[in-house]
Amino acid sequence: MIERALILDGYTDEPAGLGVPPYIGTYPRYAYGVLDKYDVKVDYITIDKFREIRGDFNLDKYDAIICICGFHTPGKYLNANPATLKEFVSILYKYGGLKILGGPSATKYGSSMIGGKIEDESKYKAFFDVVAEGDLEAVLNDLLREKSIEKVDFNRYRTYEELREYAIRGAKVVKKHPNYPYIIAEIETYRGCSRALTGGCSFCTEPRRFGLPTFRDEKDIIDEIKALYNEGIKYFRIGRQPCMFSYKSIDSEKEEVPKPNVEAIEKLFKGIRNVSNPKVLHIDNANPAVIARHEDESRKVAKILVKYCTSGNVAAFGVESFDEKVIKANNLLTTPEDVLKAVEILNEIGGKRGETGLPYLLPGINLLFGLKGERKETFTINFEYLKEIYDRGFMIRRINIRQVVPFFGTEITLKDIKKAEKRKKLFLWFKEKVREEIDNKMLKRVVPRGTILKDVFVEVKEREDLYFGRQFGTYPILVGIVDKNLKIGEFVDVEIVDYGRRSITGRVIKP
């Protein structure tokens, strides 16, 4: 049925998984693994690369084209332009082969990005022959096995037992990425959330889509990283989960704030180090309530992350709001006291500066506006807690401020969004105040003047004497580099000489 296929990667961005360059997400890797299992000849191309060569690209040589895209979280990207379903339709409207859609846009929980905002493009889904509402890799497997669309359940989810083979086989696709070998592999650890016990946060799709946590075995994760490392990948983020500290946590199906499983986390990261020597090994999300309420175990986990991971690591805290009325109205669970305690713990254990020039492990804070119960006082409360964190001498790697987006199945409605629109000026005022009065000072604390940042990757030339680059890793700092003789795609060491609100300026340290 399918002898030759193309994976067209339009990128994905979810609360627990990133697939926008320099990241390569799980969707294209798993899909490639399934196709490889059935001996299908597979090509892979990113949407940005496809746009460059579209006129010379022959789509008709493929029996099937697999389009991947979709977002649960809107973001801004330095050097990538995500695809929309509308764009995919315009690309494939004359194509006569099998059209398959995967990623968040294929599900009822995800949408596409248009002009930096998430838009509902569900009307375009009917254009595709196969829309993987469940897991793309499970649907592909069944399609190739049954050789008939009619016999396939598009809503099927895979198990972690069957995923093992796809993940390992799929490692081979990385060499087809236009940025290879300078890409970060997002690694899945588990799906679901213990907060599903009470419905989860009002805005979040994770507990609604996947329910309680299902964990991947340590060996499967380690073997996938070994396969990727053997293919030349040296940058990894152990993500695709709502809380790294809760991996294989004790009583995860009984407690909303489960106790960390220190042994399992050490087994995982020690095992990764036994099969690879990564240049970057980072994590993503962490629940501050877990860290604060299970302090002894969380301290041990933080020490494990400092020991085995590379510096510049960030544990992104889904704080969302410090306003207790908003916390209660949206079932957020985490209290301001939890956040302050968790910030203190990570600063104490991870605040030492490492070989990259950055501290080993710092918290990040996500704030979300437009939630139920929000009022004028919410903005002041949020700012005062951020100021308290700064005044107490702590470091935060980054503060992410965004407005809530309503997704299928969540409690956030268009009515809530319209209410939030009335506070748009307040939102913009708050954002500006944080950027001016917190972010700039915090940058100076995290990266003092004279700090040497190692291996900054030059990505964009702004003008004749100004380039922008970043280190590889989770939530990298944007560095403006004043120089006339740099090349896009080279690594340089940079001494920090000045600061923007969220970026820094540096000069190249000559060898």
Short mmCIF file of C-alpha atoms in Angstrom, two decimals:
data_model
loop_
_atom_site.label_atom_id
_atom_site.label_comp_id
_atom_site.label_asym_id
_atom_site.label_seq_id
_atom_site.Cartn_x
_atom_site.Cartn_y
_atom_site.Cartn_z
CA MET A 1 0.00 0.00 0.00
CA ILE A 2 2.79 2.44 0.95
CA GLU A 3 6.25 1.84 -0.48
CA ARG A 4 7.61 5.36 -0.32
CA ALA A 5 6.57 8.13 2.08
CA LEU A 6 7.49 11.69 2.99
CA ILE A 7 7.36 13.14 6.50
CA LEU A 8 6.71 16.89 6.22
CA ASP A 9 7.49 18.36 9.63
CA GLY A 10 5.55 21.57 10.29
CA TYR A 11 6.68 21.56 13.96
CA THR A 12 4.84 21.08 17.25
CA ASP A 13 4.78 22.91 20.58
CA GLU A 14 2.98 21.46 23.61
CA PRO A 15 3.10 22.06 27.38
CA ALA A 16 5.14 18.86 27.69
CA GLY A 17 7.00 18.62 24.40
CA LEU A 18 8.77 20.82 21.87
CA GLY A 19 9.43 20.10 18.22
CA VAL A 20 10.45 23.48 16.78
CA PRO A 21 14.09 23.84 15.62
CA PRO A 22 16.62 23.56 17.09
CA TYR A 23 14.48 20.80 18.61
CA ILE A 24 13.35 17.71 16.76
CA GLY A 25 10.20 16.41 18.40
CA THR A 26 8.94 12.91 19.05
CA TYR A 27 6.28 12.86 16.30
CA PRO A 28 8.57 12.65 13.25
CA ARG A 29 10.98 10.27 14.99
CA TYR A 30 8.29 7.83 16.05
CA ALA A 31 6.59 8.02 12.64
CA TYR A 32 9.90 7.31 10.91
CA GLY A 33 10.43 4.34 13.23
CA VAL A 34 7.12 2.76 12.24
CA LEU A 35 7.75 3.28 8.53
CA ASP A 36 11.24 1.82 8.92
CA LYS A 37 9.78 -1.24 10.66
CA TYR A 38 7.67 -1.97 7.56
CA ASP A 39 10.57 -1.31 5.15
CA VAL A 40 8.98 1.82 3.70
CA LYS A 41 11.44 4.16 1.98
CA VAL A 42 11.16 7.41 3.90
CA ASP A 43 12.22 10.99 3.24
CA TYR A 44 11.99 13.72 5.85
CA ILE A 45 11.92 17.48 5.38
CA THR A 46 11.11 20.44 7.62
CA ILE A 47 8.56 22.98 6.47
CA ASP A 48 11.18 25.75 6.38
CA LYS A 49 13.45 23.69 4.12
CA PHE A 50 10.50 22.69 1.94
CA ARG A 51 9.58 26.35 1.38
CA GLU A 52 13.10 26.99 0.12
CA ILE A 53 13.02 24.25 -2.53
CA ARG A 54 9.28 23.85 -3.16
CA GLY A 55 9.52 24.56 -6.88
CA ASP A 56 12.00 21.73 -7.38
CA PHE A 57 10.36 19.23 -5.03
CA ASN A 58 8.37 16.38 -6.62
CA LEU A 59 5.62 15.30 -4.23
CA ASP A 60 4.10 12.82 -6.66
CA LYS A 61 6.89 10.28 -6.18
CA TYR A 62 5.47 9.45 -2.75
CA ASP A 63 2.61 7.05 -2.03
CA ALA A 64 1.89 8.89 1.21
CA ILE A 65 2.75 12.24 2.75
CA ILE A 66 2.62 12.57 6.53
CA CYS A 67 2.09 16.14 7.72
CA ILE A 68 2.92 17.01 11.33
CA CYS A 69 2.01 20.25 13.10
CA GLY A 70 0.04 21.80 15.92
CA PHE A 71 0.31 23.78 19.12
CA HIS A 72 -1.03 23.73 22.65
CA THR A 73 1.22 26.64 23.68
CA PRO A 74 1.92 29.70 21.51
CA GLY A 75 5.57 30.71 21.31
CA LYS A 76 8.00 32.95 19.49
CA TYR A 77 10.82 31.35 17.53
CA LEU A 78 14.12 32.88 16.50
CA ASN A 79 14.81 30.91 13.38
CA ALA A 80 11.74 28.84 12.48
CA ASN A 81 8.29 29.46 11.01
CA PRO A 82 5.73 26.76 11.92
CA ALA A 83 3.25 25.45 9.37
CA THR A 84 -0.53 25.72 9.52
CA LEU A 85 -3.11 23.30 8.22
CA LYS A 86 -4.11 25.91 5.65
CA GLU A 87 -0.56 25.90 4.32
CA PHE A 88 -0.48 22.10 4.17
CA VAL A 89 -3.71 22.14 2.14
CA SER A 90 -2.20 24.67 -0.27
CA ILE A 91 0.87 22.44 -0.67
CA LEU A 92 -1.05 19.20 -1.22
CA TYR A 93 -4.20 20.33 -3.02
CA LYS A 94 -3.05 18.69 -6.30
CA TYR A 95 -1.38 15.70 -4.66
CA GLY A 96 -3.13 12.40 -5.41
CA GLY A 97 -1.55 10.08 -2.85
CA LEU A 98 -2.51 9.28 0.74
CA LYS A 99 -2.59 12.41 2.90
CA ILE A 100 -1.98 11.73 6.60
CA LEU A 101 -2.16 14.30 9.41
CA GLY A 102 -0.44 13.88 12.79
CA GLY A 103 0.52 16.02 15.75
CA PRO A 104 -1.66 18.23 17.98
CA SER A 105 -3.54 19.65 14.97
CA ALA A 106 -4.88 16.18 14.22
CA THR A 107 -6.48 15.94 17.65
CA LYS A 108 -9.37 17.84 19.16
CA TYR A 109 -6.92 19.29 21.68
CA GLY A 110 -4.56 21.19 19.36
CA SER A 111 -4.53 23.95 16.76
CA SER A 112 -2.19 25.72 14.37
CA MET A 113 -0.20 28.92 14.65
CA ILE A 114 -1.18 31.91 12.52
CA GLY A 115 0.67 35.18 12.98
CA GLY A 116 1.98 34.10 16.36
CA LYS A 117 -1.49 33.20 17.66
CA ILE A 118 -3.26 29.87 17.92
CA GLU A 119 -6.19 29.54 15.54
CA ASP A 120 -8.86 26.89 15.08
CA GLU A 121 -8.27 25.30 11.67
CA SER A 122 -10.43 22.21 12.19
CA LYS A 123 -12.25 22.79 8.88
CA TYR A 124 -9.05 21.82 7.03
CA LYS A 125 -8.81 18.41 8.69
CA ALA A 126 -11.41 17.00 6.29
CA PHE A 127 -8.89 17.46 3.47
CA PHE A 128 -6.76 14.60 4.82
CA ASP A 129 -7.44 10.91 4.22
CA VAL A 130 -6.13 9.91 7.64
CA VAL A 131 -6.35 12.14 10.72
CA ALA A 132 -4.54 10.59 13.68
CA GLU A 133 -6.73 11.63 16.62
CA GLY A 134 -4.84 9.15 18.79
CA ASP A 135 -1.11 8.53 18.37
CA LEU A 136 0.26 9.02 14.85
CA GLU A 137 2.68 6.10 15.26
CA ALA A 138 -0.11 3.72 16.36
CA VAL A 139 -2.32 4.73 13.44
CA LEU A 140 0.58 4.38 10.98
CA ASN A 141 1.45 0.94 12.34
CA ASP A 142 -2.11 -0.30 11.95
CA LEU A 143 -2.43 1.23 8.50
CA LEU A 144 0.73 -0.51 7.27
CA ARG A 145 -0.21 -3.78 8.92
CA GLU A 146 -3.83 -3.87 7.71
CA LYS A 147 -3.14 -2.18 4.32
CA SER A 148 -6.60 -0.64 4.52
CA ILE A 149 -7.87 2.64 5.93
CA GLU A 150 -11.25 1.08 6.75
CA LYS A 151 -9.71 -1.33 9.26
CA VAL A 152 -7.80 1.30 11.22
CA ASP A 153 -8.95 3.07 14.39
CA PHE A 154 -7.69 6.64 14.03
CA ASN A 155 -8.21 7.19 17.78
CA ARG A 156 -5.86 4.44 18.97
CA TYR A 157 -3.07 5.17 21.41
CA ARG A 158 0.12 3.12 21.53
CA THR A 159 1.55 1.43 24.58
CA TYR A 160 5.06 2.05 25.81
CA GLU A 161 5.88 -1.56 24.99
CA GLU A 162 5.24 -1.03 21.29
CA LEU A 163 6.77 2.45 21.33
CA ARG A 164 10.18 1.06 22.28
CA GLU A 165 10.90 -0.25 18.76
CA TYR A 166 9.59 2.87 17.00
CA ALA A 167 11.67 5.19 19.19
CA ILE A 168 14.91 3.29 18.58
CA ARG A 169 14.34 2.79 14.84
CA GLY A 170 13.25 6.40 14.48
CA ALA A 171 16.61 7.72 15.64
CA LYS A 172 17.88 7.36 12.07
CA VAL A 173 15.73 10.26 10.84
CA VAL A 174 17.91 12.87 12.57
CA LYS A 175 20.53 12.70 9.81
CA LYS A 176 17.89 13.95 7.36
CA HIS A 177 17.24 17.12 9.39
CA PRO A 178 18.65 20.24 7.66
CA ASN A 179 20.23 21.40 10.96
CA TYR A 180 21.95 18.07 11.69
CA PRO A 181 23.93 17.53 13.88
CA TYR A 182 22.98 20.74 15.67
CA ILE A 183 19.57 19.66 16.88
CA ILE A 184 18.15 18.89 20.33
CA ALA A 185 16.24 15.65 20.70
CA GLU A 186 13.15 15.95 22.90
CA ILE A 187 12.85 12.71 24.89
CA GLU A 188 9.56 11.41 26.25
CA THR A 189 9.54 10.11 29.83
CA TYR A 190 5.85 9.78 30.63
CA ARG A 191 2.41 11.10 29.82
CA GLY A 192 -0.51 12.02 32.00
CA CYS A 193 -0.63 13.88 35.30
CA SER A 194 -1.45 13.02 38.92
CA ARG A 195 -3.61 16.15 39.00
CA ALA A 196 -6.11 14.18 36.93
CA LEU A 197 -7.36 12.90 40.30
CA THR A 198 -9.24 16.18 40.72
CA GLY A 199 -9.55 17.21 37.08
CA GLY A 200 -6.25 19.05 36.71
CA CYS A 201 -5.64 22.74 36.12
CA SER A 202 -8.56 24.44 34.40
CA PHE A 203 -6.68 25.25 31.20
CA CYS A 204 -4.50 22.14 30.72
CA THR A 205 -5.07 19.38 28.15
CA GLU A 206 -2.61 16.84 29.61
CA PRO A 207 -4.82 15.19 32.31
CA ARG A 208 -7.87 15.39 30.07
CA ARG A 209 -6.17 13.67 27.17
CA PHE A 210 -4.01 11.10 28.99
CA GLY A 211 -5.43 10.80 32.51
CA LEU A 212 -3.18 9.54 35.30
CA PRO A 213 0.55 9.06 34.61
CA THR A 214 1.91 6.18 32.54
CA PHE A 215 5.68 5.94 32.80
CA ARG A 216 8.25 4.84 30.28
CA ASP A 217 10.78 2.31 31.50
CA GLU A 218 14.26 3.68 32.23
CA LYS A 219 15.89 1.15 29.90
CA ASP A 220 13.69 2.18 26.97
CA ILE A 221 14.60 5.84 27.42
CA ILE A 222 18.29 5.03 27.81
CA ASP A 223 18.29 2.81 24.72
CA GLU A 224 16.60 5.52 22.64
CA ILE A 225 19.23 8.05 23.72
CA LYS A 226 21.96 5.53 22.91
CA ALA A 227 20.51 5.12 19.41
CA LEU A 228 20.30 8.90 18.90
CA TYR A 229 23.81 9.40 20.25
CA ASN A 230 25.13 6.75 17.87
CA GLU A 231 23.50 8.72 15.04
CA GLY A 232 25.49 11.80 16.07
CA ILE A 233 23.09 13.64 18.39
CA LYS A 234 24.76 15.21 21.42
CA TYR A 235 22.00 17.51 22.69
CA PHE A 236 19.09 16.11 24.72
CA ARG A 237 16.16 17.40 26.74
CA ILE A 238 14.52 14.84 29.00
CA GLY A 239 11.05 16.26 28.71
CA ARG A 240 7.60 15.33 27.43
CA GLN A 241 6.22 15.23 30.96
CA PRO A 242 4.50 17.66 33.35
CA CYS A 243 7.05 17.16 36.17
CA MET A 244 10.52 15.61 36.00
CA PHE A 245 10.60 15.26 39.78
CA SER A 246 7.50 13.04 39.52
CA TYR A 247 8.99 10.47 37.11
CA LYS A 248 7.93 7.03 38.38
CA SER A 249 6.75 8.79 41.53
CA ILE A 250 5.41 6.85 44.48
CA ASP A 251 1.59 6.79 44.70
CA SER A 252 1.27 8.78 41.46
CA GLU A 253 -2.21 7.29 40.97
CA LYS A 254 -3.33 8.11 44.51
CA GLU A 255 -1.76 11.46 45.38
CA GLU A 256 -1.96 14.78 43.52
CA VAL A 257 1.45 15.71 44.91
CA PRO A 258 3.27 12.38 44.77
CA LYS A 259 6.58 11.63 46.47
CA PRO A 260 9.57 11.61 44.07
CA ASN A 261 11.13 8.25 43.25
CA VAL A 262 14.78 9.13 43.83
CA GLU A 263 16.10 5.70 42.86
CA ALA A 264 14.31 5.64 39.49
CA ILE A 265 15.49 9.15 38.59
CA GLU A 266 19.09 8.32 39.46
CA LYS A 267 18.88 5.07 37.51
CA LEU A 268 17.62 7.02 34.48
CA PHE A 269 20.24 9.78 34.44
CA LYS A 270 23.13 7.55 35.43
CA GLY A 271 22.10 5.17 32.65
CA ILE A 272 22.02 8.01 30.12
CA ARG A 273 25.55 8.99 31.11
CA ASN A 274 26.70 5.37 30.80
CA VAL A 275 25.70 5.21 27.10
CA SER A 276 26.49 8.77 25.99
CA ASN A 277 28.63 11.82 26.60
CA PRO A 278 26.17 14.59 25.75
CA LYS A 279 27.15 18.21 25.27
CA VAL A 280 23.73 19.15 26.62
CA LEU A 281 21.57 17.10 28.97
CA HIS A 282 18.65 19.13 30.32
CA ILE A 283 15.11 18.71 31.66
CA ASP A 284 11.92 20.72 31.22
CA ASN A 285 8.94 20.93 33.57
CA ALA A 286 8.83 20.56 37.34
CA ASN A 287 5.96 20.96 39.81
CA PRO A 288 7.01 23.35 42.63
CA ALA A 289 4.42 21.77 44.94
CA VAL A 290 6.17 18.40 44.62
CA ILE A 291 9.56 19.98 45.37
CA ALA A 292 8.29 22.01 48.34
CA ARG A 293 6.10 19.35 49.97
CA HIS A 294 8.58 16.49 49.57
CA GLU A 295 11.69 18.47 50.42
CA ASP A 296 14.05 15.64 51.38
CA GLU A 297 13.40 13.57 48.26
CA SER A 298 13.39 16.64 46.01
CA ARG A 299 16.74 17.80 47.32
CA LYS A 300 18.16 14.39 46.41
CA VAL A 301 16.62 14.63 42.92
CA ALA A 302 18.03 18.14 42.42
CA LYS A 303 21.49 16.86 43.38
CA ILE A 304 21.13 14.03 40.85
CA LEU A 305 20.25 16.55 38.13
CA VAL A 306 23.26 18.69 39.04
CA LYS A 307 25.51 15.61 39.04
CA TYR A 308 24.48 14.09 35.71
CA CYS A 309 23.07 16.99 33.67
CA THR A 310 24.98 19.85 32.08
CA SER A 311 24.88 23.41 33.43
CA GLY A 312 22.36 25.91 32.15
CA ASN A 313 19.54 23.53 33.11
CA VAL A 314 16.08 24.97 33.86
CA ALA A 315 13.15 23.45 35.75
CA ALA A 316 10.12 25.29 34.39
CA PHE A 317 7.57 25.85 37.18
CA GLY A 318 3.93 26.01 36.09
CA VAL A 319 3.04 28.64 38.69
CA GLU A 320 0.40 30.33 36.48
CA SER A 321 -0.69 32.71 39.29
CA PHE A 322 0.28 33.81 42.80
CA ASP A 323 -3.27 35.08 43.44
CA GLU A 324 -4.95 32.63 45.83
CA LYS A 325 -8.41 33.42 44.41
CA VAL A 326 -7.21 32.51 40.92
CA ILE A 327 -5.45 29.42 42.29
CA LYS A 328 -8.68 28.18 43.86
CA ALA A 329 -10.93 29.06 40.90
CA ASN A 330 -8.67 27.16 38.46
CA ASN A 331 -7.68 24.21 40.66
CA LEU A 332 -4.00 25.17 40.39
CA LEU A 333 -3.05 23.55 43.73
CA THR A 334 0.42 25.15 44.00
CA THR A 335 0.56 27.91 46.63
CA PRO A 336 2.85 30.95 46.68
CA GLU A 337 4.62 29.38 49.66
CA ASP A 338 5.27 26.23 47.58
CA VAL A 339 6.84 28.33 44.85
CA LEU A 340 9.06 30.32 47.21
CA LYS A 341 10.26 27.12 48.89
CA ALA A 342 10.93 25.34 45.60
CA VAL A 343 12.83 28.38 44.26
CA GLU A 344 14.94 28.42 47.42
CA ILE A 345 15.77 24.69 47.16
CA LEU A 346 16.86 24.83 43.52
CA ASN A 347 18.93 27.96 44.12
CA GLU A 348 20.68 26.32 47.05
CA ILE A 349 21.49 23.11 45.17
CA GLY A 350 21.72 24.28 41.56
CA GLY A 351 22.96 27.86 41.88
CA LYS A 352 26.66 27.08 41.43
CA ARG A 353 28.07 28.13 38.05
CA GLY A 354 29.11 25.31 35.70
CA GLU A 355 31.28 24.78 32.65
CA THR A 356 28.88 26.51 30.24
CA GLY A 357 29.10 29.76 32.23
CA LEU A 358 25.57 29.35 33.63
CA PRO A 359 24.35 27.97 36.96
CA TYR A 360 23.69 24.22 36.98
CA LEU A 361 19.95 24.16 37.73
CA LEU A 362 17.62 27.12 38.17
CA PRO A 363 13.85 27.50 38.25
CA GLY A 364 11.85 29.17 35.51
CA ILE A 365 8.41 30.61 36.21
CA ASN A 366 5.38 30.45 33.92
CA LEU A 367 2.60 32.98 34.52
CA LEU A 368 -0.75 32.72 32.76
CA PHE A 369 -3.31 35.48 32.44
CA GLY A 370 -6.99 35.32 31.52
CA LEU A 371 -7.78 32.57 34.00
CA LYS A 372 -11.04 32.36 35.94
CA GLY A 373 -11.26 34.68 38.92
CA GLU A 374 -8.66 37.09 37.59
CA ARG A 375 -9.01 40.70 38.77
CA LYS A 376 -7.02 43.92 38.80
CA GLU A 377 -5.35 42.89 42.06
CA THR A 378 -4.02 39.72 40.41
CA PHE A 379 -1.44 41.70 38.46
CA THR A 380 -0.16 43.48 41.57
CA ILE A 381 -0.02 40.22 43.56
CA ASN A 382 1.95 38.49 40.82
CA PHE A 383 4.42 41.34 40.55
CA GLU A 384 4.95 41.54 44.31
CA TYR A 385 5.83 37.84 44.52
CA LEU A 386 8.28 38.13 41.65
CA LYS A 387 9.82 41.12 43.41
CA GLU A 388 10.02 39.14 46.66
CA ILE A 389 11.91 36.36 44.87
CA TYR A 390 14.37 38.93 43.54
CA ASP A 391 14.66 40.79 46.85
CA ARG A 392 15.46 37.57 48.68
CA GLY A 393 18.50 37.12 46.45
CA PHE A 394 17.25 34.14 44.44
CA MET A 395 17.87 33.50 40.75
CA ILE A 396 15.18 32.69 38.19
CA ARG A 397 16.39 31.73 34.76
CA ARG A 398 13.37 33.12 32.92
CA ILE A 399 9.82 34.38 33.46
CA ASN A 400 7.34 33.32 30.79
CA ILE A 401 4.25 35.57 30.62
CA ARG A 402 1.41 34.64 28.31
CA GLN A 403 -2.35 34.72 27.97
CA VAL A 404 -4.49 31.62 28.28
CA VAL A 405 -5.86 29.91 25.16
CA PRO A 406 -9.13 27.92 25.28
CA PHE A 407 -8.74 24.30 24.17
CA PHE A 408 -11.27 21.53 23.73
CA GLY A 409 -12.23 19.82 26.98
CA THR A 410 -10.74 22.45 29.28
CA GLU A 411 -12.73 24.78 31.52
CA ILE A 412 -11.49 27.95 29.84
CA THR A 413 -14.16 29.34 27.51
CA LEU A 414 -14.41 32.16 24.99
CA LYS A 415 -16.35 34.05 27.66
CA ASP A 416 -13.26 33.96 29.88
CA ILE A 417 -11.13 35.16 27.00
CA LYS A 418 -13.46 38.11 26.35
CA LYS A 419 -13.27 39.08 30.01
CA ALA A 420 -9.48 38.96 29.79
CA GLU A 421 -9.53 41.21 26.72
CA LYS A 422 -10.96 43.96 28.94
CA ARG A 423 -7.78 43.73 30.98
CA LYS A 424 -5.47 43.82 27.97
CA LYS A 425 -3.93 47.14 29.00
CA LEU A 426 -3.25 45.74 32.47
CA PHE A 427 -1.63 42.66 30.94
CA LEU A 428 0.64 44.79 28.74
CA TRP A 429 1.46 47.06 31.69
CA PHE A 430 2.38 44.06 33.83
CA LYS A 431 4.51 42.49 31.14
CA GLU A 432 6.40 45.74 30.57
CA LYS A 433 6.89 46.27 34.31
CA VAL A 434 8.33 42.77 34.75
CA ARG A 435 10.64 43.16 31.75
CA GLU A 436 11.91 46.52 33.02
CA GLU A 437 12.06 45.96 36.78
CA ILE A 438 12.66 42.21 37.20
CA ASP A 439 14.02 40.56 34.05
CA ASN A 440 16.90 42.96 33.47
CA LYS A 441 18.08 42.82 37.08
CA MET A 442 17.68 39.05 37.15
CA LEU A 443 19.78 38.64 34.01
CA LYS A 444 22.57 40.62 35.65
CA ARG A 445 22.41 38.25 38.61
CA VAL A 446 22.27 35.04 36.58
CA VAL A 447 24.90 36.19 34.07
CA PRO A 448 27.10 38.87 35.66
CA ARG A 449 29.12 41.20 33.47
CA GLY A 450 32.37 39.48 32.50
CA THR A 451 30.83 35.98 32.50
CA ILE A 452 32.15 33.77 29.70
CA LEU A 453 29.37 31.82 27.98
CA LYS A 454 30.83 28.78 26.22
CA ASP A 455 29.71 27.46 22.83
CA VAL A 456 27.23 30.12 21.74
CA PHE A 457 25.79 28.99 18.39
CA VAL A 458 25.55 31.86 15.86
CA GLU A 459 22.07 31.72 14.27
CA VAL A 460 21.08 35.08 12.75
CA LYS A 461 22.89 38.01 11.14
CA GLU A 462 20.99 41.19 12.02
CA ARG A 463 23.31 43.68 10.32
CA GLU A 464 26.92 43.95 9.20
CA ASP A 465 28.31 44.06 12.74
CA LEU A 466 25.57 42.36 14.80
CA TYR A 467 24.70 38.67 15.11
CA PHE A 468 22.37 36.76 17.40
CA GLY A 469 23.13 33.39 18.89
CA ARG A 470 22.21 31.05 21.72
CA GLN A 471 23.72 28.18 23.61
CA PHE A 472 22.03 24.85 23.02
CA GLY A 473 19.73 23.87 25.82
CA THR A 474 16.38 24.38 27.44
CA TYR A 475 15.33 28.07 27.45
CA PRO A 476 18.64 29.49 26.17
CA ILE A 477 19.48 33.17 26.62
CA LEU A 478 19.54 35.24 23.43
CA VAL A 479 22.99 36.76 22.95
CA GLY A 480 23.66 39.74 20.72
CA ILE A 481 27.23 39.56 19.45
CA VAL A 482 28.92 42.67 18.11
CA ASP A 483 31.38 41.45 15.47
CA LYS A 484 31.98 41.72 11.73
CA ASN A 485 33.64 38.41 11.03
CA LEU A 486 31.29 35.69 12.29
CA LYS A 487 29.70 32.89 10.29
CA ILE A 488 26.20 31.52 10.68
CA GLY A 489 26.44 28.04 12.18
CA GLU A 490 29.70 28.47 14.09
CA PHE A 491 30.26 28.20 17.85
CA VAL A 492 31.97 31.01 19.75
CA ASP A 493 32.78 31.77 23.37
CA VAL A 494 31.34 35.12 24.42
CA GLU A 495 32.15 37.51 27.27
CA ILE A 496 29.09 39.37 28.54
CA VAL A 497 29.45 43.16 28.32
CA ASP A 498 25.87 44.55 28.42
CA TYR A 499 22.18 43.72 28.94
CA GLY A 500 18.81 44.10 27.28
CA ARG A 501 15.56 43.36 29.05
CA ARG A 502 15.64 39.64 28.21
CA SER A 503 18.81 39.35 26.17
CA ILE A 504 22.48 40.02 26.70
CA THR A 505 25.27 41.52 24.63
CA GLY A 506 28.69 39.97 24.34
CA ARG A 507 31.99 40.08 22.55
CA VAL A 508 33.75 37.07 21.11
CA ILE A 509 36.67 35.68 23.08
CA LYS A 510 39.33 35.00 20.47
CA PRO A 511 41.28 31.73 20.81
#
